[in-house]
């Protein structure tokens, strides 16, 4: 069978190839007919195919199935990235390469007949031929394994089926480089990799070879790809610029140049409230440009005067907005008060339901839910009450600031108002703590009742622990309440002392005024020397009264801790010649003793007026109380 030639074998392609569109995407299908051969012995046909290095295919009744032209793993987005529209290689005129087969059918390549040679497909059981990474814009392929007697004409005849060839560079050895016109033609050339090429019907080794087709990296291909990329980049920049220009906001209108006519129109616009903001910018630009001269000074003066007339309007608008804000604050405070009263009623309902008359009729789950709801409502009630107290404190502080800023004679009453505010705050805290204490007492009574009714079980043990815990918390609350009551009593006594001192100082001022009047009259009668003696006597009397008041006001030190605190505070205030507020002083003392409070420091400073004095700095909202060290001044006056 080795003498059998290809021409003697009846193995031809069907003459009628019908190409039709399978779907709307342009995929092409080729209808193949069955291959018939005039061979009586099928085994002889199989032996002949084995001698030719081919797998026996094409028996009677068997349909040939072809492979795709695309390399496995090829990314079609690469051609889209280079700006080339993807072209379907299966359109008519591009070659006789059949479409890809269905996935469930094994892939079998066909024999390709040319005028000068024949291409036999590789063994389908072998792995696909390997290729290198595809260079960007690749149009050139490397073809190796050519027969030694292959010429450029034969190579062109074989690879012209893949597309238009622009150049063939053949080496003296058995390889060449082929450059196509388009990139997709390279994929069709890669399809031929692995085929066995035989020139004519010769069996000589120089007339046969196994093709190896791979991507080749050429400078011309890369240069063209770069040019396309730059073109795409230019188009993208142009598109973005057009989009930015479309989305850019319009430019502001140009400001007109100064003229008498434009100035007259601008003066009319300045009088209109709706056009004032536009006109004032034009006026500012003209003044900055230097349009004001002797000739136009009067006109500019009238425009500035009309701009000044809008100040009253703006102040009225500000006052209206402030009034609206005050009304909103008042409505918010009223709403908050209503919410707080409803919270109080809800808490009262829970407290009434926890009494024994109603509590015994609830189940255990209902009692648990009622207890959780009551605690939650009490927490919300306390939070709202603290918020309302904070609003009232702010209002009182604002009122005190306004009074002190309006009338300087009221600065003496700032201390009284601050103490009254502190006393009110302590009273509110005392009330809230008292409510909490009542709630805890109710819980303790309920727990006692449950303890007397139920047996000694695990639940009763846990309730005993809860009872002990509540008793401890109640004791702590009682101690805190007692300390707050003591502070409240101290504040009240301080307020009473301050009021007594104020009345005493007012009476002393009246007496001194009367003495000064009588002294002036005597001075007019008796002469200048006697008046000096009277003034000296009055000053001595005033100093004696001050010393008496200070002795009454400042009792002796109670403990060694107070003496230590006085020394530290004196040292701190001595290095602060402009004084320091009580918060600043308290933050410094906190580092030394974390248990000390700001009220304790302030009470200690108020008890020693000959060592520490309080001054007010700032005006209005910036009003601030500062303490200064004045012991050295008292030594100088003695």
XYZ file of C-alpha atoms in Angstrom:
638
model
C 0.000 0.000 0.000
C 2.988 2.341 0.170
C 2.834 2.768 -3.622
C -0.663 4.144 -3.417
C -0.666 7.861 -4.238
C -3.062 10.475 -3.105
C -4.382 10.878 -6.622
C -5.421 7.243 -6.703
C -7.477 7.642 -3.572
C -10.936 8.954 -4.149
C -10.880 11.509 -1.348
C -12.166 14.861 -2.330
C -14.040 17.725 -0.719
C -17.714 18.032 -1.597
C -18.128 20.400 -4.487
C -21.182 22.134 -3.207
C -20.513 24.139 -0.080
C -23.515 26.079 1.072
C -22.785 28.896 3.472
C -25.680 30.407 5.320
C -26.184 32.562 8.398
C -27.167 30.512 11.421
C -28.291 33.436 13.566
C -28.365 37.264 13.746
C -24.828 37.477 15.065
C -23.327 36.481 11.722
C -22.002 33.053 12.639
C -21.564 30.932 9.528
C -22.256 27.215 9.173
C -21.024 24.997 6.322
C -23.194 22.042 5.254
C -20.965 19.057 4.593
C -22.149 15.923 2.880
C -21.094 12.436 3.618
C -17.802 11.271 2.135
C -18.113 8.270 -0.162
C -15.060 6.296 -1.302
C -14.705 3.411 -3.755
C -12.679 1.125 -1.540
C -13.946 -2.381 -1.124
C -11.810 -3.211 1.884
C -12.117 -0.696 4.754
C -9.086 -2.168 6.484
C -6.927 -1.411 3.449
C -8.052 2.240 3.640
C -7.145 2.381 7.320
C -3.698 0.894 6.652
C -3.039 3.409 3.918
C -3.965 6.287 6.205
C -1.661 4.945 8.925
C 1.248 4.754 6.447
C 0.663 8.408 5.592
C 0.793 9.364 9.274
C -2.925 10.144 9.496
C -5.678 8.987 11.757
C -8.231 6.851 9.894
C -11.238 9.104 9.377
C -13.910 9.548 6.736
C -15.433 6.127 6.592
C -18.753 5.704 4.819
C -21.559 7.379 6.695
C -19.174 9.436 8.920
C -19.333 13.246 8.911
C -16.138 15.319 9.145
C -16.033 17.929 11.933
C -13.535 20.787 11.895
C -11.838 22.922 14.533
C -12.077 26.684 15.122
C -9.608 29.058 13.589
C -9.048 30.887 16.864
C -6.194 30.064 19.198
C -7.383 28.723 22.591
C -7.195 31.512 25.154
C -7.211 34.365 22.620
C -8.690 37.550 24.088
C -10.895 39.335 21.533
C -10.806 42.543 23.589
C -7.212 43.076 22.394
C -8.368 43.982 18.885
C -11.007 46.269 20.388
C -8.356 47.950 22.531
C -6.268 48.759 19.441
C -9.250 50.453 17.837
C -9.844 47.797 15.144
C -13.387 46.566 14.724
C -13.521 42.794 15.289
C -14.028 41.021 11.956
C -15.605 37.599 11.682
C -13.018 35.403 9.889
C -15.747 33.108 8.645
C -17.251 35.568 6.142
C -17.202 34.436 2.455
C -13.905 35.016 0.677
C -11.743 34.734 3.782
C -10.987 31.022 3.358
C -12.573 27.634 3.542
C -12.059 27.179 7.248
C -15.234 25.703 8.768
C -16.977 27.128 11.877
C -16.291 25.837 15.400
C -17.968 22.522 16.186
C -20.373 21.920 19.043
C -18.744 21.366 22.413
C -20.012 17.820 22.862
C -18.404 16.549 19.596
C -14.677 15.702 19.507
C -12.567 18.138 17.463
C -11.177 16.697 14.182
C -9.281 18.779 11.615
C -9.581 18.242 7.875
C -7.066 17.689 5.108
C -6.302 20.876 3.139
C -5.455 20.501 -0.550
C -3.440 23.098 -2.443
C -2.088 23.143 -6.022
C 1.518 22.444 -5.032
C 1.134 20.699 -1.682
C -1.199 18.975 0.741
C -1.652 19.635 4.469
C -2.517 16.699 6.707
C -4.057 17.417 10.116
C -2.282 16.413 13.341
C -3.388 13.644 15.641
C -6.443 14.984 17.544
C -5.391 13.039 20.663
C -2.208 15.072 20.959
C -2.257 18.313 23.052
C -2.630 21.564 21.082
C 0.619 23.217 19.994
C 1.992 25.791 22.432
C 2.378 29.453 21.490
C 4.126 32.393 23.065
C 2.333 35.391 24.505
C 0.647 37.445 21.825
C 2.460 40.780 21.319
C 0.276 43.895 21.089
C -0.824 44.617 17.519
C 0.658 41.394 16.193
C 0.345 40.941 12.407
C 3.428 38.775 11.850
C 3.746 35.022 12.428
C 6.719 32.719 12.655
C 6.416 29.568 10.534
C 8.877 26.772 11.323
C 9.222 23.147 10.225
C 8.912 23.937 6.508
C 10.124 21.366 3.933
C 13.603 22.083 2.608
C 12.291 22.351 -0.962
C 9.514 24.772 -0.041
C 9.663 28.064 -1.942
C 8.116 31.465 -1.260
C 5.462 30.766 -3.911
C 4.392 27.559 -2.133
C 4.341 29.335 1.251
C 2.284 32.169 -0.202
C -0.080 29.650 -1.803
C -0.649 27.929 1.556
C -1.043 31.017 3.752
C -2.996 33.159 1.287
C -6.063 31.270 2.473
C -5.643 33.064 5.853
C -5.651 36.585 4.367
C -3.718 39.189 2.395
C 0.041 38.825 2.827
C 2.113 42.006 2.781
C 5.586 40.472 3.178
C 7.324 37.088 3.408
C 10.861 36.890 4.783
C 12.204 33.382 4.195
C 15.421 32.146 5.775
C 17.931 29.714 4.316
C 16.871 27.328 7.028
C 13.444 25.773 7.283
C 11.522 28.776 8.685
C 10.124 32.122 7.574
C 8.206 35.191 8.817
C 4.902 36.176 7.237
C 3.266 39.581 7.755
C -0.470 39.892 7.122
C -2.578 42.951 6.417
C -4.855 42.599 9.484
C -4.506 41.135 12.942
C -7.345 38.613 12.752
C -5.537 36.843 9.863
C -2.836 35.794 12.342
C -5.405 33.706 14.218
C -6.234 31.800 11.031
C -2.519 31.182 10.403
C -2.069 29.878 13.969
C -4.807 27.341 13.130
C -2.385 25.630 10.711
C 0.155 24.943 13.454
C 0.748 21.197 13.781
C -0.241 20.323 10.207
C 2.067 18.033 8.237
C 3.010 19.601 4.882
C 3.849 17.443 1.842
C 4.902 18.856 -1.554
C 3.020 17.109 -4.346
C 2.982 13.306 -4.067
C 6.681 12.940 -3.206
C 7.695 10.856 -0.188
C 11.168 12.418 0.092
C 12.116 13.904 3.463
C 13.058 17.212 1.821
C 9.506 17.516 0.524
C 7.736 17.043 3.884
C 7.716 18.782 7.242
C 5.557 19.525 10.249
C 4.519 23.180 10.491
C 4.906 25.189 13.705
C 3.157 28.572 13.556
C 3.647 31.054 16.401
C 3.282 34.760 17.102
C 6.242 36.898 16.108
C 7.279 40.237 17.623
C 7.915 42.809 14.883
C 8.838 46.464 15.303
C 6.526 47.550 12.497
C 3.548 45.881 14.178
C 4.348 47.455 17.527
C 4.828 50.881 15.920
C 1.440 50.703 14.187
C -0.162 49.528 17.437
C 1.372 52.456 19.312
C 0.125 54.873 16.670
C -3.399 53.504 17.044
C -3.167 53.749 20.816
C -2.044 57.368 20.595
C -4.896 58.097 18.220
C -7.343 56.510 20.656
C -5.811 58.491 23.518
C -6.233 61.721 21.525
C -9.844 60.854 20.807
C -10.443 60.066 24.483
C -8.872 63.354 25.594
C -10.942 65.229 23.043
C -14.108 63.478 24.210
C -13.344 64.245 27.880
C -12.587 67.876 27.071
C -15.882 68.200 25.222
C -17.677 66.620 28.194
C -15.938 68.948 30.661
C -16.775 71.964 28.520
C -20.376 70.840 28.403
C -20.601 70.354 32.179
C -18.604 73.480 33.127
C -20.797 76.179 34.701
C -21.191 79.376 32.722
C -18.721 82.155 33.362
C -19.891 85.120 35.383
C -20.942 88.142 33.345
C -18.216 90.669 32.656
C -18.322 93.881 34.629
C -18.945 96.874 32.427
C -16.534 99.805 32.261
C -17.275 102.989 34.137
C -19.206 105.755 32.431
C -21.676 108.371 33.594
C -24.545 106.505 32.002
C -23.535 103.199 33.650
C -23.046 104.970 36.972
C -26.584 106.390 36.802
C -27.990 102.917 36.091
C -25.927 101.463 38.935
C -27.247 104.075 41.344
C -30.785 102.987 40.531
C -29.854 99.319 41.041
C -28.318 100.098 44.440
C -31.680 101.406 45.600
C -33.415 98.153 44.625
C -33.196 95.407 47.257
C -33.376 92.557 44.714
C -30.462 93.915 42.624
C -28.344 95.222 45.501
C -25.930 92.241 45.701
C -25.154 92.448 41.968
C -24.771 96.236 42.008
C -22.493 96.318 45.075
C -19.968 94.016 43.342
C -19.831 96.372 40.358
C -19.331 99.352 42.671
C -16.527 97.578 44.526
C -14.808 96.682 41.233
C -14.979 100.269 39.996
C -13.502 101.615 43.222
C -10.700 99.026 43.145
C -9.964 99.872 39.515
C -9.374 103.502 40.459
C -12.345 105.067 38.739
C -12.775 107.576 41.577
C -11.392 111.003 40.690
C -12.311 114.628 41.314
C -14.843 114.624 38.531
C -16.661 111.462 39.620
C -16.195 111.751 43.396
C -19.673 113.182 44.022
C -21.324 110.436 42.013
C -19.391 107.737 43.848
C -20.232 109.404 47.166
C -23.944 109.201 46.379
C -23.608 105.513 45.466
C -21.721 104.779 48.707
C -24.410 106.653 50.606
C -27.142 104.554 48.973
C -25.163 101.425 49.901
C -25.030 102.649 53.496
C -28.819 103.018 53.514
C -29.115 99.240 53.280
C -27.423 98.760 56.672
C -30.659 99.491 58.521
C -32.523 96.990 56.333
C -29.938 94.296 57.028
C -30.113 94.948 60.765
C -33.913 94.675 60.655
C -33.611 91.375 58.802
C -31.131 90.136 61.382
C -33.463 91.148 64.225
C -36.360 89.350 62.510
C -34.293 86.197 62.153
C -33.197 86.420 65.797
C -36.811 86.775 66.841
C -37.708 83.712 64.817
C -34.867 81.828 66.486
C -36.076 82.870 69.951
C -39.606 81.778 69.094
C -38.277 78.439 67.888
C -36.297 78.045 71.131
C -39.368 78.889 73.183
C -41.546 76.432 71.254
C -38.863 73.762 71.668
C -38.680 74.391 75.398
C -42.473 74.229 75.729
C -42.587 71.001 73.737
C -39.805 69.555 75.874
C -41.699 70.534 79.015
C -44.840 68.807 77.714
C -42.846 65.677 76.905
C -41.316 65.726 80.397
C -44.750 65.993 82.037
C -45.969 63.034 80.010
C -42.874 61.089 81.051
C -43.668 61.918 84.673
C -47.200 60.600 84.201
C -45.927 57.412 82.552
C -43.453 56.847 85.399
C -46.274 57.454 87.891
C -48.351 54.794 86.119
C -45.473 52.321 86.388
C -44.948 53.146 90.070
C -48.664 52.653 90.750
C -48.676 49.338 88.904
C -45.714 48.105 90.983
C -47.613 48.522 94.241
C -48.902 45.419 95.958
C -52.581 45.890 95.055
C -51.905 45.601 91.339
C -48.519 43.840 91.355
C -49.865 40.570 92.814
C -52.257 40.069 89.908
C -49.552 40.192 87.194
C -47.693 37.090 86.045
C -43.926 36.738 86.317
C -43.328 37.593 82.638
C -45.637 40.615 82.881
C -43.819 41.839 85.996
C -40.493 41.491 84.241
C -41.711 43.490 81.237
C -43.244 46.169 83.458
C -39.992 46.472 85.394
C -37.951 46.838 82.185
C -40.357 49.432 80.811
C -40.312 51.398 84.055
C -36.504 51.555 84.167
C -36.329 52.610 80.538
C -38.928 55.359 81.011
C -37.129 56.622 84.146
C -33.839 56.864 82.250
C -35.506 58.822 79.449
C -37.264 61.043 81.992
C -33.989 61.860 83.725
C -32.244 62.584 80.423
C -35.007 64.971 79.330
C -35.042 66.690 82.700
C -31.261 67.247 82.501
C -31.642 68.685 79.002
C -34.378 71.044 80.178
C -32.262 72.103 83.166
C -29.354 72.822 80.822
C -31.578 75.048 78.659
C -32.750 76.956 81.733
C -29.163 77.414 82.928
C -28.156 78.808 79.549
C -31.070 81.225 79.604
C -30.186 82.375 83.099
C -26.553 82.876 82.109
C -27.597 84.867 79.038
C -29.891 87.005 81.150
C -27.130 87.624 83.698
C -24.682 88.534 80.905
C -27.164 90.955 79.361
C -27.876 92.606 82.700
C -24.188 93.008 83.485
C -23.446 94.389 80.012
C -26.328 96.874 80.049
C -25.811 98.372 83.494
C -22.391 98.414 85.194
C -23.985 98.880 88.595
C -25.416 95.358 88.365
C -22.011 93.671 88.288
C -22.129 93.366 92.069
C -25.135 91.069 91.768
C -23.460 88.585 89.406
C -22.156 86.543 92.321
C -25.622 86.344 93.820
C -27.176 85.250 90.523
C -24.457 82.610 90.007
C -24.966 81.273 93.521
C -28.712 81.261 93.001
C -28.261 79.331 89.741
C -26.020 76.815 91.469
C -28.522 76.475 94.299
C -31.328 75.922 91.797
C -29.288 73.297 89.963
C -28.514 71.517 93.218
C -32.188 71.631 94.105
C -33.104 70.032 90.766
C -30.469 67.326 91.242
C -31.754 66.759 94.765
C -35.297 66.278 93.454
C -34.164 63.814 90.760
C -32.132 61.848 93.301
C -35.130 61.815 95.618
C -37.288 60.375 92.846
C -34.709 57.691 92.161
C -34.529 56.923 95.871
C -38.320 56.486 96.009
C -38.151 54.123 93.057
C -35.445 52.063 94.749
C -37.465 51.950 97.946
C -40.468 50.665 96.039
C -38.323 47.974 94.464
C -36.952 46.995 97.874
C -40.472 46.735 99.330
C -41.594 44.591 96.430
C -38.608 42.323 96.821
C -39.295 42.004 100.553
C -42.890 41.038 99.855
C -41.854 38.439 97.311
C -39.262 37.093 99.726
C -41.904 36.626 102.445
C -44.363 34.897 100.091
C -42.079 32.535 98.147
C -40.080 29.575 99.448
C -36.354 29.386 99.879
C -35.305 28.466 96.330
C -32.600 29.491 93.933
C -34.735 32.379 92.723
C -35.103 33.637 96.264
C -31.327 33.504 96.701
C -30.837 35.646 93.613
C -33.484 38.047 94.905
C -31.624 38.272 98.212
C -28.506 39.235 96.323
C -30.492 41.826 94.373
C -31.931 43.117 97.641
C -28.466 43.491 99.161
C -27.256 45.246 96.067
C -30.240 47.610 96.131
C -29.715 48.286 99.815
C -26.088 49.182 99.168
C -27.076 51.472 96.305
C -29.772 53.032 98.490
C -27.231 53.699 101.227
C -24.916 55.285 98.697
C -27.759 57.421 97.372
C -28.690 58.472 100.904
C -25.106 59.503 101.620
C -24.985 61.412 98.353
C -28.295 63.057 99.182
C -27.007 64.090 102.614
C -23.852 65.563 101.122
C -25.924 67.480 98.567
C -28.205 68.757 101.325
C -25.172 69.926 103.294
C -23.832 71.721 100.225
C -27.250 73.283 99.684
C -27.347 74.503 103.291
C -23.843 75.935 102.935
C -24.886 77.727 99.774
C -27.938 79.138 101.505
C -25.860 80.365 104.440
C -23.376 81.937 102.030
C -26.204 83.672 100.226
C -27.548 85.023 103.500
C -24.076 86.250 104.514
C -23.609 87.903 101.138
C -26.974 89.659 101.469
C -26.130 90.842 104.982
C -22.758 92.137 103.824
C -24.391 93.934 100.918
C -26.912 95.653 103.196
C -24.130 96.529 105.651
C -21.948 98.029 102.921
C -24.895 100.039 101.597
C -25.570 101.428 105.101
C -21.865 102.258 105.512
C -21.864 104.035 102.170
C -24.818 106.169 103.242
C -23.106 107.033 106.544
C -19.862 107.889 104.770
C -21.689 110.072 102.276
C -23.342 111.997 105.121
C -19.989 112.343 106.887
C -18.367 113.619 103.702
C -21.082 116.223 103.252
C -20.698 117.399 106.857
C -16.907 117.345 106.483
C -17.096 119.523 103.389
C -19.277 122.012 105.230
C -16.863 122.093 108.177
C -13.945 122.458 105.781
C -15.518 125.461 104.218
C -15.947 126.980 107.655
C -12.790 125.928 109.538
C -10.230 125.544 106.798
C -8.232 122.987 104.867
C -6.370 121.238 107.733
C -9.435 120.105 109.558
C -10.889 118.628 106.352
C -7.765 116.479 105.891
C -8.121 115.159 109.438
C -11.766 114.304 108.813
C -10.912 112.457 105.590
C -8.237 110.482 107.430
C -10.747 109.562 110.119
C -13.345 108.456 107.573
C -10.790 106.297 105.723
C -9.738 104.698 108.999
C -13.363 103.999 109.869
C -13.921 102.405 106.464
C -10.812 100.255 106.839
C -11.913 99.179 110.290
C -15.335 98.227 108.931
C -13.709 96.291 106.097
C -11.460 94.454 108.547
C -14.439 93.619 110.731
C -16.411 92.388 107.748
C -13.487 90.325 106.519
C -13.006 88.885 110.013
C -16.682 88.001 110.119
C -16.659 86.646 106.595
C -13.438 84.630 106.690
C -13.471 82.086 109.500
C -10.337 80.209 110.413
C -9.013 77.205 108.518
C -10.754 73.949 109.401
C -8.069 71.378 108.547
C -4.513 70.868 107.402
C -5.817 69.980 103.935
C -7.290 73.469 103.504
C -3.982 75.057 104.488
C -2.194 72.894 101.924
C -4.751 73.818 99.277
C -4.344 77.539 100.056
C -0.570 77.243 99.622
C -0.895 75.443 96.263
C -3.546 77.865 94.990
C -1.500 80.875 96.095
C 1.571 79.571 94.262
C -0.496 78.828 91.139
C -2.208 82.245 91.078
C 1.036 84.078 91.868
C 2.538 82.910 88.550
C -0.661 83.983 86.735
C -0.671 87.793 87.198
C -3.810 88.210 85.087
C -5.750 85.657 87.105
C -7.343 82.310 86.222
C -10.919 81.068 86.109
C -12.190 78.404 88.449
C -12.284 75.690 85.735
C -8.613 76.227 84.877
C -7.664 76.121 88.567
C -9.811 73.024 89.170
C -8.217 71.143 86.206
C -4.771 71.854 87.747
C -5.865 70.695 91.213
C -7.442 67.529 89.731
C -3.971 66.284 88.829
C -2.966 66.501 92.504
C -6.190 65.275 94.082
C -8.909 63.764 91.871
C -11.511 63.849 94.679
C -11.562 67.630 94.980
C -14.427 69.534 93.326
C -14.647 72.970 91.771
C -17.267 74.116 94.307
C -14.939 73.257 97.198
C -12.123 75.340 95.660
C -14.467 78.271 94.983
C -15.835 78.205 98.561
C -12.296 78.213 99.923
C -11.347 81.212 97.779
C -14.482 83.129 98.834
C -13.677 82.567 102.497
C -10.344 84.394 102.151
C -11.096 87.773 100.519
C -7.837 89.371 101.766
C -5.786 86.744 99.911
C -7.878 86.123 96.802
C -10.117 88.477 94.886
C -12.480 87.888 91.989
C -12.560 90.111 88.907
C -14.702 90.151 85.779
C -13.095 90.449 82.340
C -14.727 90.758 78.930
C -18.026 92.187 77.762
C -21.317 90.460 76.982
C -20.916 86.875 75.884
C -17.156 86.943 76.627
C -17.683 87.839 80.285
C -15.451 85.685 82.475
C -14.774 85.470 86.221
C -11.125 85.248 87.218
C -9.464 84.846 90.623
C -6.293 86.764 91.499
C -3.803 86.543 94.358
C -3.969 89.844 96.308
C -2.266 89.038 99.656
C 0.748 91.234 98.851
C -1.537 94.189 98.146
C -3.160 93.750 101.564
C 0.309 93.780 103.231
C 1.189 97.046 101.498
C -1.972 98.780 102.681
C -1.479 97.766 106.337
